[in-house]
XYZ file of C-alpha atoms in Angstrom:
516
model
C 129.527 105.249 107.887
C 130.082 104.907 104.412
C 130.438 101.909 102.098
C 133.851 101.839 101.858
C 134.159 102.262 105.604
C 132.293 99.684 106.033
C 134.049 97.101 103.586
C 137.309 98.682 105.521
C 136.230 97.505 108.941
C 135.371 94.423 107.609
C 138.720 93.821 106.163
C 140.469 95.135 109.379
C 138.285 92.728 111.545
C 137.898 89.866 109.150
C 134.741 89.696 108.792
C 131.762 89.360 106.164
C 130.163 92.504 104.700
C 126.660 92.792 104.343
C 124.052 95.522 101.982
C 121.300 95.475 104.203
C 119.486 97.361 101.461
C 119.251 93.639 99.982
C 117.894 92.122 103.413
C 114.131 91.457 104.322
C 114.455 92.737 107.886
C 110.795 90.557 107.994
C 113.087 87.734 108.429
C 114.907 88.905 111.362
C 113.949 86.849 114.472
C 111.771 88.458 116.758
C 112.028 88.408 121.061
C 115.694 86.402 120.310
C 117.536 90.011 121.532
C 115.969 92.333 123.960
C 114.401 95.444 122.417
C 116.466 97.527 124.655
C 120.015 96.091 123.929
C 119.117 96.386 120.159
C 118.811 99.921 120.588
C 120.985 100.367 123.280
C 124.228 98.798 121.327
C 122.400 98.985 117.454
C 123.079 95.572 116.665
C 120.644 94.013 114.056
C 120.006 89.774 115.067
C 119.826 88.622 111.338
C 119.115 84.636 111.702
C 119.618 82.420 114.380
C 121.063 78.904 113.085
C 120.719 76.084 116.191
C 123.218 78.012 118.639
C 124.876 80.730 116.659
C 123.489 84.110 115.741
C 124.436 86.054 112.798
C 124.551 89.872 114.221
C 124.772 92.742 112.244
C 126.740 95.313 113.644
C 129.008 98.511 112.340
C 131.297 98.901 114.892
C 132.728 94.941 115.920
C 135.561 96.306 118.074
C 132.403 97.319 120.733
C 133.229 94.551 123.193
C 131.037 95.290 126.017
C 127.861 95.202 123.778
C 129.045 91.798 122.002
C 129.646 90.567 126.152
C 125.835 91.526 126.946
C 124.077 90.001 123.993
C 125.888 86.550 124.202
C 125.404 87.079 127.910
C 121.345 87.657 127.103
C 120.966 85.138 124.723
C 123.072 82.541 125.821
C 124.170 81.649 122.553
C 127.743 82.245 120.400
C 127.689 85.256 117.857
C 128.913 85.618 114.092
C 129.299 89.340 113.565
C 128.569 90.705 110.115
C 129.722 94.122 109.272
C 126.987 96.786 108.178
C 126.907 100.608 107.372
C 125.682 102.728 110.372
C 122.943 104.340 108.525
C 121.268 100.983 107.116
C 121.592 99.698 110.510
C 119.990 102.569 112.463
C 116.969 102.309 110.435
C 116.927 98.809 110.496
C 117.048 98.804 114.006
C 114.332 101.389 114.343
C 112.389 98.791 112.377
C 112.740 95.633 113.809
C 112.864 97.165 117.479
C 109.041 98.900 116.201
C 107.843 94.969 114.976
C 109.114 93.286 118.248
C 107.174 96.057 120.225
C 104.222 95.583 117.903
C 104.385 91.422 117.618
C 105.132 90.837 121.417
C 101.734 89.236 122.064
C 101.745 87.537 118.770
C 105.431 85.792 119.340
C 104.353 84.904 122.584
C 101.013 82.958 121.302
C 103.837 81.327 118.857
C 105.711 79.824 121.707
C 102.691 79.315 123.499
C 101.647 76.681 120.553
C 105.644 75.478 119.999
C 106.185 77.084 116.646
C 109.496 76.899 115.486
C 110.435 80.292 114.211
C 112.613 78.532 111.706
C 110.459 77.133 109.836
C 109.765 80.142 107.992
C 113.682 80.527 106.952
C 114.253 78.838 103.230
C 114.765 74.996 102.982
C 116.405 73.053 100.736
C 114.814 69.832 98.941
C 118.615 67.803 99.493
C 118.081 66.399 102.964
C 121.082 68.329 105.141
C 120.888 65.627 107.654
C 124.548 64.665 108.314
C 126.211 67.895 108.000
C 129.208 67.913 109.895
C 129.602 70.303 112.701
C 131.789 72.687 111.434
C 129.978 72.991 107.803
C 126.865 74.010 109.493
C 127.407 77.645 109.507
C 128.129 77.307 105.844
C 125.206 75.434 105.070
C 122.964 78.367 106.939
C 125.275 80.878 105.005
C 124.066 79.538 101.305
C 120.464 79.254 101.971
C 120.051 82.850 103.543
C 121.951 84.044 100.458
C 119.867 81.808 98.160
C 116.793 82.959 99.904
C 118.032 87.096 99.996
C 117.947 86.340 95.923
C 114.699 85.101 95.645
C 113.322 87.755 97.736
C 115.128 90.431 95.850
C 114.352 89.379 92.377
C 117.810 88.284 91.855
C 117.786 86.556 88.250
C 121.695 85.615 89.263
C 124.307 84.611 91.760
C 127.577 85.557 91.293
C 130.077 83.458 94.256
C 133.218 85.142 93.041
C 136.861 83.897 95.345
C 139.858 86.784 95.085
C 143.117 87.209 96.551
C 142.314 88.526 99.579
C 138.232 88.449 99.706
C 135.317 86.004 98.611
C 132.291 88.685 97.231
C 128.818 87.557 96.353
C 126.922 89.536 94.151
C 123.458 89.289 92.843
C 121.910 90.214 89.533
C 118.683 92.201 89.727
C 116.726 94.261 86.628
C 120.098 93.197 84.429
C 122.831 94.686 86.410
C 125.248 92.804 89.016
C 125.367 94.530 92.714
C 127.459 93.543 95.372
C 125.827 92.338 98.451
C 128.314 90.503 100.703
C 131.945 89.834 101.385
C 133.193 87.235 102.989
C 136.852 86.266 104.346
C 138.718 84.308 101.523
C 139.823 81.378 103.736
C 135.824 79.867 103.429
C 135.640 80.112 99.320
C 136.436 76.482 98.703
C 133.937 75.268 101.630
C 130.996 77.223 99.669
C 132.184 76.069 96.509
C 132.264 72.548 97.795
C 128.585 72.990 99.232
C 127.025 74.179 96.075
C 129.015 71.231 94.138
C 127.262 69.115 96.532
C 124.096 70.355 95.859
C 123.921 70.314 92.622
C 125.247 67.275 92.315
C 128.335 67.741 90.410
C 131.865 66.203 91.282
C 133.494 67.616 94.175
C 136.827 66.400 93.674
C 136.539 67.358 90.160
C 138.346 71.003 90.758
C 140.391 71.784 87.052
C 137.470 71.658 85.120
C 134.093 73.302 84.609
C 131.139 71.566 85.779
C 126.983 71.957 84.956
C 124.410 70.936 87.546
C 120.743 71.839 89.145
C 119.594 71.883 92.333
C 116.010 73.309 93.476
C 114.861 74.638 96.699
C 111.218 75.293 99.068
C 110.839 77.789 100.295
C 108.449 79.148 103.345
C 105.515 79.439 101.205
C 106.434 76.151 99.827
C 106.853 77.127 96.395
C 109.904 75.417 94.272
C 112.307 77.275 93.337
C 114.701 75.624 90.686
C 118.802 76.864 90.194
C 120.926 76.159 87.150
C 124.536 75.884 88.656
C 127.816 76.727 86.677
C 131.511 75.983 88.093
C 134.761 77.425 87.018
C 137.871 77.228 87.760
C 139.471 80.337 88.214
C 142.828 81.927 89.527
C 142.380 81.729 93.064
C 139.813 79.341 93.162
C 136.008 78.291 92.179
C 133.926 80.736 91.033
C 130.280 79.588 91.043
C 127.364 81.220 89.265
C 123.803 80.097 89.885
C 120.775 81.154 87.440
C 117.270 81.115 89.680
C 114.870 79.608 87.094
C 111.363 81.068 89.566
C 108.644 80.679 87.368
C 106.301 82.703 89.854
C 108.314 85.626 88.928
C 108.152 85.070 84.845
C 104.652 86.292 84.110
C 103.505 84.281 80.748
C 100.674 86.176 79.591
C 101.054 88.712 76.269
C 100.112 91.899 78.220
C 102.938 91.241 80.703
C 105.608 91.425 77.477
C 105.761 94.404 76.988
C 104.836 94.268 73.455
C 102.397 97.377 71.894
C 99.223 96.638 70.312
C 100.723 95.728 66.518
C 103.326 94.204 67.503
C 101.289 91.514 69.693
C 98.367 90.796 66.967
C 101.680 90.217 64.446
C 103.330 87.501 67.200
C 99.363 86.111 67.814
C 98.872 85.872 64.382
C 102.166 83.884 63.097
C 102.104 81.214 66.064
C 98.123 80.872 64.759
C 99.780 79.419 61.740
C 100.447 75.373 60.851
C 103.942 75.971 59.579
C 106.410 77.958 59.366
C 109.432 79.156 61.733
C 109.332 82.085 64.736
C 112.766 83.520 65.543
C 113.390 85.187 68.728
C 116.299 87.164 69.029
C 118.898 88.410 71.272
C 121.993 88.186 73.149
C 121.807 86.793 76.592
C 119.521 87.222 78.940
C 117.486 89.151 77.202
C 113.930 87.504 77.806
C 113.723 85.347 74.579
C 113.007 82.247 77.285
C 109.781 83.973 78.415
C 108.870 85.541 75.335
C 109.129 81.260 73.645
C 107.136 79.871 76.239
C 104.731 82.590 76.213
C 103.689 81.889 72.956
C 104.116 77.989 74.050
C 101.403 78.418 76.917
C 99.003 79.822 74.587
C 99.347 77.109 72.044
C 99.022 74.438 75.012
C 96.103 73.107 74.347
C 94.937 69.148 74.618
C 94.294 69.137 70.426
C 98.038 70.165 69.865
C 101.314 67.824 70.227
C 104.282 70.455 71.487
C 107.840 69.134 71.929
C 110.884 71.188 73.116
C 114.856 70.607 73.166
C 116.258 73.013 75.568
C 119.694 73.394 76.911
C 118.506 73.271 79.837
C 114.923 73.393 80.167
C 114.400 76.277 82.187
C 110.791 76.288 82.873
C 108.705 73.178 83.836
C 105.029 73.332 81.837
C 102.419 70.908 81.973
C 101.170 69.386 78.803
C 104.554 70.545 76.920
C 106.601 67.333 76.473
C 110.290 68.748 76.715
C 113.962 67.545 76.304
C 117.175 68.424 77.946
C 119.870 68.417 75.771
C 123.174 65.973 76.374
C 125.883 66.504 74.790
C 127.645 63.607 76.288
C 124.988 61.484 75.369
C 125.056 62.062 72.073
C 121.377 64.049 72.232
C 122.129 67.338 70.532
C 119.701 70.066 69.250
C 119.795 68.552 65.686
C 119.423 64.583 67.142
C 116.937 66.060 69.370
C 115.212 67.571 66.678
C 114.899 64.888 64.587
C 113.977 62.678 67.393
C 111.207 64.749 68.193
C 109.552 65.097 64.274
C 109.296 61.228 64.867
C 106.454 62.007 67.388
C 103.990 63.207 65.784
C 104.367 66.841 66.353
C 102.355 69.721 65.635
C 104.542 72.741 67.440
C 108.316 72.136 67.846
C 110.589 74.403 69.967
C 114.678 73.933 69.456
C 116.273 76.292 72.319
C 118.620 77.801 70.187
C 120.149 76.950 66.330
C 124.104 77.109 66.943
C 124.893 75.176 63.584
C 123.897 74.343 60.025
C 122.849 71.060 61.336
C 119.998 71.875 63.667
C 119.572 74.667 61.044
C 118.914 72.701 58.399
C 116.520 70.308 59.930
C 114.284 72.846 61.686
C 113.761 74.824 58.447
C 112.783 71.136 56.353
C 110.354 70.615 59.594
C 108.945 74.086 59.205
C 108.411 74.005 55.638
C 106.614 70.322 55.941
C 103.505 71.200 58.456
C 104.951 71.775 61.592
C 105.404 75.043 63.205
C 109.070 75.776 64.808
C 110.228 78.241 67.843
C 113.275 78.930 68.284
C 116.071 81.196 69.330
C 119.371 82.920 67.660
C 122.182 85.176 69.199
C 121.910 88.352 66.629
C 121.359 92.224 67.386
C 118.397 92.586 64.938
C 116.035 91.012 62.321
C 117.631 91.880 59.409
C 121.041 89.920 61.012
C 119.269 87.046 61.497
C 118.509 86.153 58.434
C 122.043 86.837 57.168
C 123.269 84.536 60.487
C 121.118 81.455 58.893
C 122.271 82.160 55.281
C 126.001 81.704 56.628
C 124.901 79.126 58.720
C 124.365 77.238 55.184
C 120.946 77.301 55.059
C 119.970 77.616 50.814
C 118.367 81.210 50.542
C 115.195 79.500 48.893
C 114.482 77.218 51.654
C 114.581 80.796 54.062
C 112.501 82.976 52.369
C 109.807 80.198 52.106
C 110.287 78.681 55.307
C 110.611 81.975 58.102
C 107.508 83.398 58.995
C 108.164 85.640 62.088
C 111.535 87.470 63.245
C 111.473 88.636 66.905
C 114.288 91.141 68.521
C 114.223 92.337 71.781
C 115.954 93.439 74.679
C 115.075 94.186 78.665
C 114.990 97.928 79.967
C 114.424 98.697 83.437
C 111.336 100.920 84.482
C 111.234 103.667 86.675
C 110.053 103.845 90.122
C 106.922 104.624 90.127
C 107.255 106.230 94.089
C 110.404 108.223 93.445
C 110.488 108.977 89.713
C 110.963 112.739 88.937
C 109.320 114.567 85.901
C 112.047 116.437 83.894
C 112.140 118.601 81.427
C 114.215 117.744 78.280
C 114.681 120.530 75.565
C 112.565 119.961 71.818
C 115.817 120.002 69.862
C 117.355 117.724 72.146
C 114.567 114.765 71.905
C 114.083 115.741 68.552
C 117.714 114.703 67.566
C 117.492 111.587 69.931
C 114.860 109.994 68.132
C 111.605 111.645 69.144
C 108.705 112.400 66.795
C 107.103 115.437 67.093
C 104.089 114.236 68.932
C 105.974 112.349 71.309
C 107.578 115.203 72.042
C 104.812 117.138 72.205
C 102.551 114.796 74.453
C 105.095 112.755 76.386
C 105.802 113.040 80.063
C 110.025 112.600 80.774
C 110.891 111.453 84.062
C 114.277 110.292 85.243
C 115.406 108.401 88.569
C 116.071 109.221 92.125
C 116.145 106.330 93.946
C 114.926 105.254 97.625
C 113.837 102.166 100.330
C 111.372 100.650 97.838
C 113.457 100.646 94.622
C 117.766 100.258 93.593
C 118.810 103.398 91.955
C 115.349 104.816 90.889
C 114.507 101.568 88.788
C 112.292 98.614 89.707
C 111.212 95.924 87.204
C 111.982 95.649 83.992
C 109.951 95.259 80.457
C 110.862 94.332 76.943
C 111.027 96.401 73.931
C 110.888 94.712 70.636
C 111.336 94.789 66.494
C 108.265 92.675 65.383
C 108.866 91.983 61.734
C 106.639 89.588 59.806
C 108.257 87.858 56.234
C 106.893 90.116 53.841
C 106.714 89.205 50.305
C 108.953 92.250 49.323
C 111.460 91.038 52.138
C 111.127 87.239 50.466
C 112.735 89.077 47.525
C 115.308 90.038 49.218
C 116.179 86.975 50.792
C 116.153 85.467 47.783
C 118.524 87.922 46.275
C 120.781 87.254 48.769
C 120.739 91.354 49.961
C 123.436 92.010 52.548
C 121.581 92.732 56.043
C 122.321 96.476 55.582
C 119.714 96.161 52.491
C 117.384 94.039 54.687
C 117.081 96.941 57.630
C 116.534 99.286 55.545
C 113.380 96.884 54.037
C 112.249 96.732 57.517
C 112.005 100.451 58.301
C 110.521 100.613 54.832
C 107.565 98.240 56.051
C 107.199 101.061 59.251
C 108.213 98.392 62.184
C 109.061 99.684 64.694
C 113.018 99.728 65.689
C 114.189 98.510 69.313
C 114.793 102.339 69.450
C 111.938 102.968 68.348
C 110.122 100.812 70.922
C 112.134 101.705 73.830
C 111.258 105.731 72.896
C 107.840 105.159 73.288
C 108.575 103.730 76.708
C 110.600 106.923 77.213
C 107.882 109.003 76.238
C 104.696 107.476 78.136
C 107.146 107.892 81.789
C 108.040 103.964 81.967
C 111.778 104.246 82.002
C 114.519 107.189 81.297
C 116.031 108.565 78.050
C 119.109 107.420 79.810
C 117.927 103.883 79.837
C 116.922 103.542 76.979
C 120.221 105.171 75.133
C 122.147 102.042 77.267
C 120.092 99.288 75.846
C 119.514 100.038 72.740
């Protein structure tokens, strides 16, 4: 069965769709459904929630085998449509564990361990739930807990016409891993509100919150939640903010050798302002608070402003931003250089205000993170001068310009070597030595990975304030003149940088030409 038969029969039957290739078959409760009637009917018991079961099946008109499992289990069935290849091998799977774990599950109910305590749990006590919400309630934390497993960065709960899909984020690009019948969009919406404590009668307006989650391991897992009101109802968008899967150090960047002495050396300094740009999620967060947690030492006083503050770190004293409240980045800002600080980070200058007082702070002993929304170095600096910002007070007060962007790497189990013609990688950027000692690989795809990629890493333009780009500044050069200063000082390009990725077998030419 294909994909689109599959969304078909779930459209016929009204019922939710389901990617198994984005389910943890681990989770799948074990002795619940006779080995036998799992292979017998190849229906796939996802989660058990009190007395429902959530079944995975590709073929819901089979009435007989629905009959024998409720009769079996003695409990009421949700169906949830799958394609007939995932499920066979799912199937073989599971049925292979159960075989396998027979003597362990029975020491489990020997001891009365509930099997649901491994299932995700959320901090908000659910105590009280009515009834009928239940189901929904189990519905949003497997989801929830699907993401974290997957290395979702984002949740997409998207209502239509005639469906509800759910779609989840992973390496940069949005997949589509569920749908779900229409009529229950405004009971998940209302859930989430709930749980991130936003206004749930509020329903013409767009609405902020945070909620956080445990799960099994009992790590924390926090979620910045976004409402909007759309056409045919709320769309909901959820950011997981898992510090476990950020890695802080240097080496985990991305950055080559250069390029990381350069960032080491300029957040060394006493003064002076660090730029890190970007569009969007693009890893400027992690690459901040990277150079953050090496600066966090008990001798220095750091401060943040963040809108919001996306990852919790001891010794850093940080500051949501509230616009309401009157607290924003440039009231922040100046609340903060009233504390005594040595290392100030602003989450991102928007205006000349916050502009102007973060380049004053880094010109009078402080040193100053922070973030703009610009393709390149060279267009930062231009972005600050029409912010208002007096050329002068730039060229004396920027230190460090970062730009970067995320590619995704290769597969390391499936990736295929390839052979790519000289003239061709010659004319995309190559040198001749990368050309000559590079190994080209491109992606297949399979179980362990999403179309050949898994992970991704950054690639970056590292460009220190030169005294010959000082010049410039102050000569107010248009950004075109500014570039072509920085290939002049021989940093490298984000081209450049993702090339060299290309050419050591980390990711695909193709990759590389879409990001950069």
């Amino acid at each position: 069965m294909t994909l689109a038969i599959a969304t078909a029969t779930a459209a016929r039957f009204k019922l939710p769709w389901l990617d198994l290739g984005t389910y943890d078959i681990n989770q799948c409760p074990i002795g619940l459904v006779d080995s036998a009637l799992i292979s017998r009917y190849q229906a796939l018991p996802l989660f058990r929630r009190r007395r429902t079961l959530y079944l995975a099946v590709s073929n819901p008109g089979e009435i007989s085998a629905l009959d024998d499992i409720k009769f079996n289990t003695g409990l009421t069935l949700e169906l949830v449509v799958v394609e007939d290849d995932k499920l066979a091998s799912a199937v073989k799977q599971l049925v292979g564990r159960q075989e396998s774990d027979a003597l362990g599950l029975a020491c489990l109910q020997e001891d009365n361990v509930n099997p649901d305590q491994f299932d995700i749990l959320p901090d908000q006590d659910s105590d009280g739930v009515k009834g009928d919400e239940a189901p929904i309630v189990s519905l949003i934390n497997k989801v929830l807990g699907d993401a974290i497993q997957c290395g979702a960065s984002d949740i997409h709960f998207e209502p239509y016409e005639t469906n509800y899909r759910i779609r989840f984020r992973i390496d940069g690009l949005l997949q589509e891993v569920m749908r779900l019948p229409v009529k229950i969009s405004r009971r998940i919406a209302s859930r989430l509100k709930i749980l991130s404590q936003m206004d749930i009668s509020e329903k013409r307006k767009a609405q902020d919150g945070r909620t956080k989650f445990r799960t099994a391991d009992d790590r924390t897992v926090n979620f910045r939640v976004s409402n909007l009101p759309t056409l045919w109802g709320e769309k909901v968008v959820l950011r997981i903010m898992d510090r476990s899967s950020a890695p802080m150090g240097i080496a985990s960047l991305g950055m080559d050798e250069r390029q990381k002495l350069i960032y080491l050396e300029a957040i060394k300094r006493k003064q002076g302002m660090i730029l890190i740009t970007g569009p969007t999620g693009s890893g400027k967060t992690v690459s901040l608070y990277t150079g953050l947690a090496i600066l966090n030492t008990a001798e220095l006083n750091i401060s943040t402003a963040e809108d919001p503050v996306e990852i919790n770190l001891d010794g850093i004293n940080q500051v949501s931003i509230k616009h309401h409240g009157g607290m924003d980045f440039a009231g922040a800002l100046r609340a903060l250089l009233r504390q005594d600080p040595d290392v100030v980070m602003v989450g991102e200058i928007r205006d000349r205000e916050t502009a102007e007082v973060a380049v004053k702070a880094a010109q009078t002993g402080h040193l100053v993170m922070s973030t703009l929304h610009t393709n390149n170095a060279a267009e930062s600096l231009t972005r600050l001068r029409n912010l208002g910002v007096p050329t002068y007070n730039l060229a004396t007060s920027v230190s460090l310009i970062i730009a970067q962007r995320l590619l995704r790497l290769l597969c390391n189990k499936c990736k295929e070597k390839v052979k790519i013609s000289e003239k061709l990688l010659l004319g995309e950027g190559f040198t001749k030595s990368q050309v000559s000692g590079g190994k080209f690989f491109r992606p297949t795809g399979c179980k362990h990975c999403r179309d050949g990629y898994r992970g991704r890493t950054g690639i970056y333009e590292v460009v220190p304030i030169t005294e010959a780009l000082s010049q410039l500044i102050m000569a107010q050069d248009s950004s075109i003149a500014l570039a072509e200063a920085v290939r002049r000082g021989e940093f490298l390009s984000l081209r450049q940088s993702a090339l060299i990725k290309v050419a050591r077998g980390l990711t695909s030419l193709e990759e590389a030409t879409r990001v950069t």
